Every structure is written in C-alpha cells, then in structure tokens.
mmCIF file with all atom_site columns, C-alpha atoms in Angstrom:
data_model
loop_
_atom_site.group_PDB
_atom_site.id
_atom_site.type_symbol
_atom_site.label_atom_id
_atom_site.label_alt_id
_atom_site.label_comp_id
_atom_site.label_asym_id
_atom_site.label_entity_id
_atom_site.label_seq_id
_atom_site.pdbx_PDB_ins_code
_atom_site.Cartn_x
_atom_site.Cartn_y
_atom_site.Cartn_z
_atom_site.occupancy
_atom_site.B_iso_or_equiv
_atom_site.pdbx_formal_charge
_atom_site.auth_seq_id
_atom_site.auth_comp_id
_atom_site.auth_asym_id
_atom_site.auth_atom_id
_atom_site.pdbx_PDB_model_num
ATOM 1   C CA . MET A 1 1   ? -11.599 21.536  -0.806  1.00 0.00 ? 1   MET A CA 1
ATOM 2   C CA . LYS A 1 2   ? -10.580 18.407  -2.678  1.00 0.00 ? 2   LYS A CA 1
ATOM 3   C CA . GLU A 1 3   ? -12.812 15.389  -2.522  1.00 0.00 ? 3   GLU A CA 1
ATOM 4   C CA . LYS A 1 4   ? -11.743 12.393  -0.444  1.00 0.00 ? 4   LYS A CA 1
ATOM 5   C CA . ILE A 1 5   ? -12.901 8.946   -1.482  1.00 0.00 ? 5   ILE A CA 1
ATOM 6   C CA . GLY A 1 6   ? -12.254 5.366   -0.461  1.00 0.00 ? 6   GLY A CA 1
ATOM 7   C CA . ILE A 1 7   ? -12.424 1.815   -1.737  1.00 0.00 ? 7   ILE A CA 1
ATOM 8   C CA . LEU A 1 8   ? -14.125 -1.070  0.075   1.00 0.00 ? 8   LEU A CA 1
ATOM 9   C CA . THR A 1 9   ? -13.253 -4.641  -0.879  1.00 0.00 ? 9   THR A CA 1
ATOM 10  C CA . CYS A 1 10  ? -14.029 -8.153  0.337   1.00 0.00 ? 10  CYS A CA 1
ATOM 11  C CA . LEU A 1 11  ? -11.634 -9.547  2.922   1.00 0.00 ? 11  LEU A CA 1
ATOM 12  C CA . ASN A 1 12  ? -11.805 -12.989 1.262   1.00 0.00 ? 12  ASN A CA 1
ATOM 13  C CA . SER A 1 13  ? -10.590 -11.547 -2.027  1.00 0.00 ? 13  SER A CA 1
ATOM 14  C CA . ASN A 1 14  ? -7.162  -10.996 -0.420  1.00 0.00 ? 14  ASN A CA 1
ATOM 15  C CA . ASP A 1 15  ? -6.267  -14.520 -1.527  1.00 0.00 ? 15  ASP A CA 1
ATOM 16  C CA . VAL A 1 16  ? -6.346  -13.562 -5.205  1.00 0.00 ? 16  VAL A CA 1
ATOM 17  C CA . CYS A 1 17  ? -6.611  -9.785  -5.499  1.00 0.00 ? 17  CYS A CA 1
ATOM 18  C CA . THR A 1 18  ? -3.817  -7.212  -5.457  1.00 0.00 ? 18  THR A CA 1
ATOM 19  C CA . ARG A 1 19  ? -6.259  -4.271  -5.799  1.00 0.00 ? 19  ARG A CA 1
ATOM 20  C CA . ALA A 1 20  ? -4.335  -3.275  -8.945  1.00 0.00 ? 20  ALA A CA 1
ATOM 21  C CA . GLY A 1 21  ? -7.533  -2.968  -10.999 1.00 0.00 ? 21  GLY A CA 1
ATOM 22  C CA . CYS A 1 22  ? -9.185  -0.704  -8.424  1.00 0.00 ? 22  CYS A CA 1
ATOM 23  C CA . LEU A 1 23  ? -6.091  1.442   -7.981  1.00 0.00 ? 23  LEU A CA 1
ATOM 24  C CA . SER A 1 24  ? -5.362  1.741   -11.697 1.00 0.00 ? 24  SER A CA 1
ATOM 25  C CA . ALA A 1 25  ? -8.932  2.845   -12.383 1.00 0.00 ? 25  ALA A CA 1
ATOM 26  C CA . PHE A 1 26  ? -8.666  5.430   -9.606  1.00 0.00 ? 26  PHE A CA 1
ATOM 27  C CA . TRP A 1 27  ? -5.285  6.855   -10.670 1.00 0.00 ? 27  TRP A CA 1
ATOM 28  C CA . GLU A 1 28  ? -6.259  6.929   -14.354 1.00 0.00 ? 28  GLU A CA 1
ATOM 29  C CA . LYS A 1 29  ? -9.787  8.227   -13.550 1.00 0.00 ? 29  LYS A CA 1
ATOM 30  C CA . THR A 1 30  ? -11.377 5.514   -15.687 1.00 0.00 ? 30  THR A CA 1
ATOM 31  C CA . ASP A 1 31  ? -14.387 3.241   -15.290 1.00 0.00 ? 31  ASP A CA 1
ATOM 32  C CA . PHE A 1 32  ? -16.295 4.131   -12.104 1.00 0.00 ? 32  PHE A CA 1
ATOM 33  C CA . PHE A 1 33  ? -13.852 6.934   -11.256 1.00 0.00 ? 33  PHE A CA 1
ATOM 34  C CA . CYS A 1 34  ? -14.573 8.942   -14.424 1.00 0.00 ? 34  CYS A CA 1
ATOM 35  C CA . GLY A 1 35  ? -15.498 12.509  -13.681 1.00 0.00 ? 35  GLY A CA 1
ATOM 36  C CA . TYR A 1 36  ? -13.489 12.960  -10.508 1.00 0.00 ? 36  TYR A CA 1
ATOM 37  C CA . PRO A 1 37  ? -11.076 15.898  -10.572 1.00 0.00 ? 37  PRO A CA 1
ATOM 38  C CA . LYS A 1 38  ? -7.363  15.017  -10.783 1.00 0.00 ? 38  LYS A CA 1
ATOM 39  C CA . ASP A 1 39  ? -6.793  16.229  -7.225  1.00 0.00 ? 39  ASP A CA 1
ATOM 40  C CA . THR A 1 40  ? -9.314  13.762  -5.732  1.00 0.00 ? 40  THR A CA 1
ATOM 41  C CA . GLU A 1 41  ? -7.648  12.028  -2.805  1.00 0.00 ? 41  GLU A CA 1
ATOM 42  C CA . LEU A 1 42  ? -7.789  8.287   -2.235  1.00 0.00 ? 42  LEU A CA 1
ATOM 43  C CA . ALA A 1 43  ? -8.003  8.512   1.542   1.00 0.00 ? 43  ALA A CA 1
ATOM 44  C CA . VAL A 1 44  ? -9.154  5.030   2.518   1.00 0.00 ? 44  VAL A CA 1
ATOM 45  C CA . LEU A 1 45  ? -8.651  1.399   1.500   1.00 0.00 ? 45  LEU A CA 1
ATOM 46  C CA . MET A 1 46  ? -10.775 -0.878  3.648   1.00 0.00 ? 46  MET A CA 1
ATOM 47  C CA . THR A 1 47  ? -12.158 -4.398  3.720   1.00 0.00 ? 47  THR A CA 1
ATOM 48  C CA . CYS A 1 48  ? -15.307 -5.873  5.144   1.00 0.00 ? 48  CYS A CA 1
ATOM 49  C CA . GLY A 1 49  ? -14.913 -7.835  8.372   1.00 0.00 ? 49  GLY A CA 1
ATOM 50  C CA . GLY A 1 50  ? -15.147 -11.177 6.604   1.00 0.00 ? 50  GLY A CA 1
ATOM 51  C CA . CYS A 1 51  ? -17.835 -13.809 6.239   1.00 0.00 ? 51  CYS A CA 1
ATOM 52  C CA . LYS A 1 52  ? -19.847 -15.131 9.176   1.00 0.00 ? 52  LYS A CA 1
ATOM 53  C CA . GLU A 1 53  ? -17.373 -17.990 9.716   1.00 0.00 ? 53  GLU A CA 1
ATOM 54  C CA . MET A 1 54  ? -14.628 -15.433 10.256  1.00 0.00 ? 54  MET A CA 1
ATOM 55  C CA . GLN A 1 55  ? -16.642 -12.664 11.890  1.00 0.00 ? 55  GLN A CA 1
ATOM 56  C CA . PRO A 1 56  ? -19.725 -14.045 13.668  1.00 0.00 ? 56  PRO A CA 1
ATOM 57  C CA . LYS A 1 57  ? -21.121 -10.588 14.486  1.00 0.00 ? 57  LYS A CA 1
ATOM 58  C CA . GLU A 1 58  ? -23.330 -8.968  11.891  1.00 0.00 ? 58  GLU A CA 1
ATOM 59  C CA . PRO A 1 59  ? -22.007 -5.607  10.658  1.00 0.00 ? 59  PRO A CA 1
ATOM 60  C CA . GLU A 1 60  ? -24.687 -3.710  12.622  1.00 0.00 ? 60  GLU A CA 1
ATOM 61  C CA . GLU A 1 61  ? -23.482 -5.390  15.846  1.00 0.00 ? 61  GLU A CA 1
ATOM 62  C CA . ASP A 1 62  ? -19.752 -5.165  15.152  1.00 0.00 ? 62  ASP A CA 1
ATOM 63  C CA . PRO A 1 63  ? -18.020 -2.386  17.109  1.00 0.00 ? 63  PRO A CA 1
ATOM 64  C CA . GLY A 1 64  ? -15.211 -2.489  14.529  1.00 0.00 ? 64  GLY A CA 1
ATOM 65  C CA . MET A 1 65  ? -17.648 -1.436  11.811  1.00 0.00 ? 65  MET A CA 1
ATOM 66  C CA . GLN A 1 66  ? -18.751 1.527   13.920  1.00 0.00 ? 66  GLN A CA 1
ATOM 67  C CA . GLU A 1 67  ? -15.089 2.481   14.404  1.00 0.00 ? 67  GLU A CA 1
ATOM 68  C CA . LYS A 1 68  ? -14.556 2.334   10.645  1.00 0.00 ? 68  LYS A CA 1
ATOM 69  C CA . LEU A 1 69  ? -17.565 4.582   10.031  1.00 0.00 ? 69  LEU A CA 1
ATOM 70  C CA . GLU A 1 70  ? -16.347 7.098   12.607  1.00 0.00 ? 70  GLU A CA 1
ATOM 71  C CA . ARG A 1 71  ? -12.915 7.139   10.975  1.00 0.00 ? 71  ARG A CA 1
ATOM 72  C CA . LEU A 1 72  ? -14.442 7.679   7.525   1.00 0.00 ? 72  LEU A CA 1
ATOM 73  C CA . GLN A 1 73  ? -16.390 10.610  8.914   1.00 0.00 ? 73  GLN A CA 1
ATOM 74  C CA . LYS A 1 74  ? -13.342 12.015  10.718  1.00 0.00 ? 74  LYS A CA 1
ATOM 75  C CA . GLU A 1 75  ? -11.313 11.815  7.503   1.00 0.00 ? 75  GLU A CA 1
ATOM 76  C CA . GLN A 1 76  ? -14.185 13.583  5.681   1.00 0.00 ? 76  GLN A CA 1
ATOM 77  C CA . VAL A 1 77  ? -14.565 10.821  3.116   1.00 0.00 ? 77  VAL A CA 1
ATOM 78  C CA . THR A 1 78  ? -17.464 11.687  0.822   1.00 0.00 ? 78  THR A CA 1
ATOM 79  C CA . THR A 1 79  ? -17.725 8.527   -1.290  1.00 0.00 ? 79  THR A CA 1
ATOM 80  C CA . ILE A 1 80  ? -16.852 4.852   -0.960  1.00 0.00 ? 80  ILE A CA 1
ATOM 81  C CA . HIS A 1 81  ? -16.472 2.740   -4.092  1.00 0.00 ? 81  HIS A CA 1
ATOM 82  C CA . VAL A 1 82  ? -17.186 -0.956  -3.575  1.00 0.00 ? 82  VAL A CA 1
ATOM 83  C CA . GLY A 1 83  ? -15.176 -3.440  -5.615  1.00 0.00 ? 83  GLY A CA 1
ATOM 84  C CA . VAL A 1 84  ? -16.558 -6.153  -7.859  1.00 0.00 ? 84  VAL A CA 1
ATOM 85  C CA . CYS A 1 85  ? -15.474 -8.633  -5.168  1.00 0.00 ? 85  CYS A CA 1
ATOM 86  C CA . ARG A 1 86  ? -18.758 -7.715  -3.431  1.00 0.00 ? 86  ARG A CA 1
ATOM 87  C CA . MET A 1 87  ? -20.441 -10.157 -5.824  1.00 0.00 ? 87  MET A CA 1
ATOM 88  C CA . LYS A 1 88  ? -20.850 -13.814 -4.945  1.00 0.00 ? 88  LYS A CA 1
ATOM 89  C CA . LYS A 1 89  ? -20.178 -16.572 -7.452  1.00 0.00 ? 89  LYS A CA 1
ATOM 90  C CA . ASP A 1 90  ? -23.917 -16.873 -8.160  1.00 0.00 ? 90  ASP A CA 1
ATOM 91  C CA . GLY A 1 91  ? -23.981 -13.242 -9.368  1.00 0.00 ? 91  GLY A CA 1
ATOM 92  C CA . THR A 1 92  ? -25.763 -11.785 -6.352  1.00 0.00 ? 92  THR A CA 1
ATOM 93  C CA . GLU A 1 93  ? -24.319 -9.172  -4.049  1.00 0.00 ? 93  GLU A CA 1
ATOM 94  C CA . CYS A 1 94  ? -22.950 -10.360 -0.704  1.00 0.00 ? 94  CYS A CA 1
ATOM 95  C CA . GLU A 1 95  ? -25.506 -9.729  2.054   1.00 0.00 ? 95  GLU A CA 1
ATOM 96  C CA . ARG A 1 96  ? -22.825 -8.510  4.454   1.00 0.00 ? 96  ARG A CA 1
ATOM 97  C CA . MET A 1 97  ? -21.562 -6.005  1.896   1.00 0.00 ? 97  MET A CA 1
ATOM 98  C CA . ILE A 1 98  ? -25.126 -4.775  1.447   1.00 0.00 ? 98  ILE A CA 1
ATOM 99  C CA . LYS A 1 99  ? -25.374 -4.228  5.211   1.00 0.00 ? 99  LYS A CA 1
ATOM 100 C CA . ILE A 1 100 ? -21.980 -2.484  5.367   1.00 0.00 ? 100 ILE A CA 1
ATOM 101 C CA . CYS A 1 101 ? -22.959 -0.201  2.496   1.00 0.00 ? 101 CYS A CA 1
ATOM 102 C CA . ARG A 1 102 ? -26.203 0.658   4.266   1.00 0.00 ? 102 ARG A CA 1
ATOM 103 C CA . ILE A 1 103 ? -24.301 1.543   7.469   1.00 0.00 ? 103 ILE A CA 1
ATOM 104 C CA . ILE A 1 104 ? -21.916 3.770   5.520   1.00 0.00 ? 104 ILE A CA 1
ATOM 105 C CA . GLU A 1 105 ? -24.758 5.461   3.625   1.00 0.00 ? 105 GLU A CA 1
ATOM 106 C CA . ASN A 1 106 ? -26.655 6.048   6.866   1.00 0.00 ? 106 ASN A CA 1
ATOM 107 C CA . GLY A 1 107 ? -23.486 7.754   8.098   1.00 0.00 ? 107 GLY A CA 1
ATOM 108 C CA . GLY A 1 108 ? -23.816 10.309  5.302   1.00 0.00 ? 108 GLY A CA 1
ATOM 109 C CA . ILE A 1 109 ? -21.292 8.839   2.870   1.00 0.00 ? 109 ILE A CA 1
ATOM 110 C CA . ARG A 1 110 ? -22.233 8.071   -0.722  1.00 0.00 ? 110 ARG A CA 1
ATOM 111 C CA . ILE A 1 111 ? -21.767 4.500   -1.998  1.00 0.00 ? 111 ILE A CA 1
ATOM 112 C CA . VAL A 1 112 ? -20.799 3.686   -5.587  1.00 0.00 ? 112 VAL A CA 1
ATOM 113 C CA . ARG A 1 113 ? -20.971 0.027   -6.484  1.00 0.00 ? 113 ARG A CA 1
ATOM 114 C CA . GLY A 1 114 ? -17.968 -0.374  -8.735  1.00 0.00 ? 114 GLY A CA 1
ATOM 115 C CA . THR A 1 115 ? -14.333 0.508   -9.200  1.00 0.00 ? 115 THR A CA 1
ATOM 116 C CA . HIS A 1 116 ? -13.150 -1.010  -12.475 1.00 0.00 ? 116 HIS A CA 1
ATOM 117 C CA . ARG A 1 117 ? -14.611 -3.101  -15.264 1.00 0.00 ? 117 ARG A CA 1
ATOM 118 C CA . GLU A 1 118 ? -13.779 -6.791  -15.262 1.00 0.00 ? 118 GLU A CA 1
#
C-alpha cells in the first residue's frame, strides 16, 4: 500500500505563500521529502485554524481540529509535514502549531517539522 502524507501550514502565511516550495519539494522528493517512494501520495493540504485573534478556541477545544484529525485518520494519512511558516519571527515555533502537532501525533500520525529548505 502506498504511503499517504500531508502538509500543514500556517493560515496567516496565505498572505505571502503559494505553497510552491512545499509542493516542489514533495514532487521532486527533495529536502524533507527525501526517501519517500515515487508513488507516495500527497493526500492532504491543511492549515492551522489561525491565531487566537482569528480563532479564540485553543486547538484542544476546537471541534474543527478534531474533525481534521478524524479526516486524516479516515484517509489513512501516516505523516504530516509542517511548513517553515510554523516559525514565528523571533525564531521560535508557534505555540498553536505545537499544540496541533501534539494532537495529530496523539492520533497516531507522525509529524515531520519541515517541507523545504529556505
């Protein structure tokens, strides 16, 4: 059975990001996608729910996040790669992304922090 993977990005990055770097790295099997077989399926492109100003509920309390996890499981996604947009301007990882990754990992799906090199 071929492996199904997904990419998680920051909703706020929509203003400047086309996802071209993530997709190119996936299709060319470079950077963080090295080692995947050619028939690996990109089954999911998803974003976080946004920052607290946009989405006041924490990821653990957000029914939408639970729906996303259930869909990932239904689609038999084995791994989620998280884009560089998970990093804040100060160089630390976004706390909400950390929580989302924890929820996904607790759902039995592997997290890889990275898609492409900057």
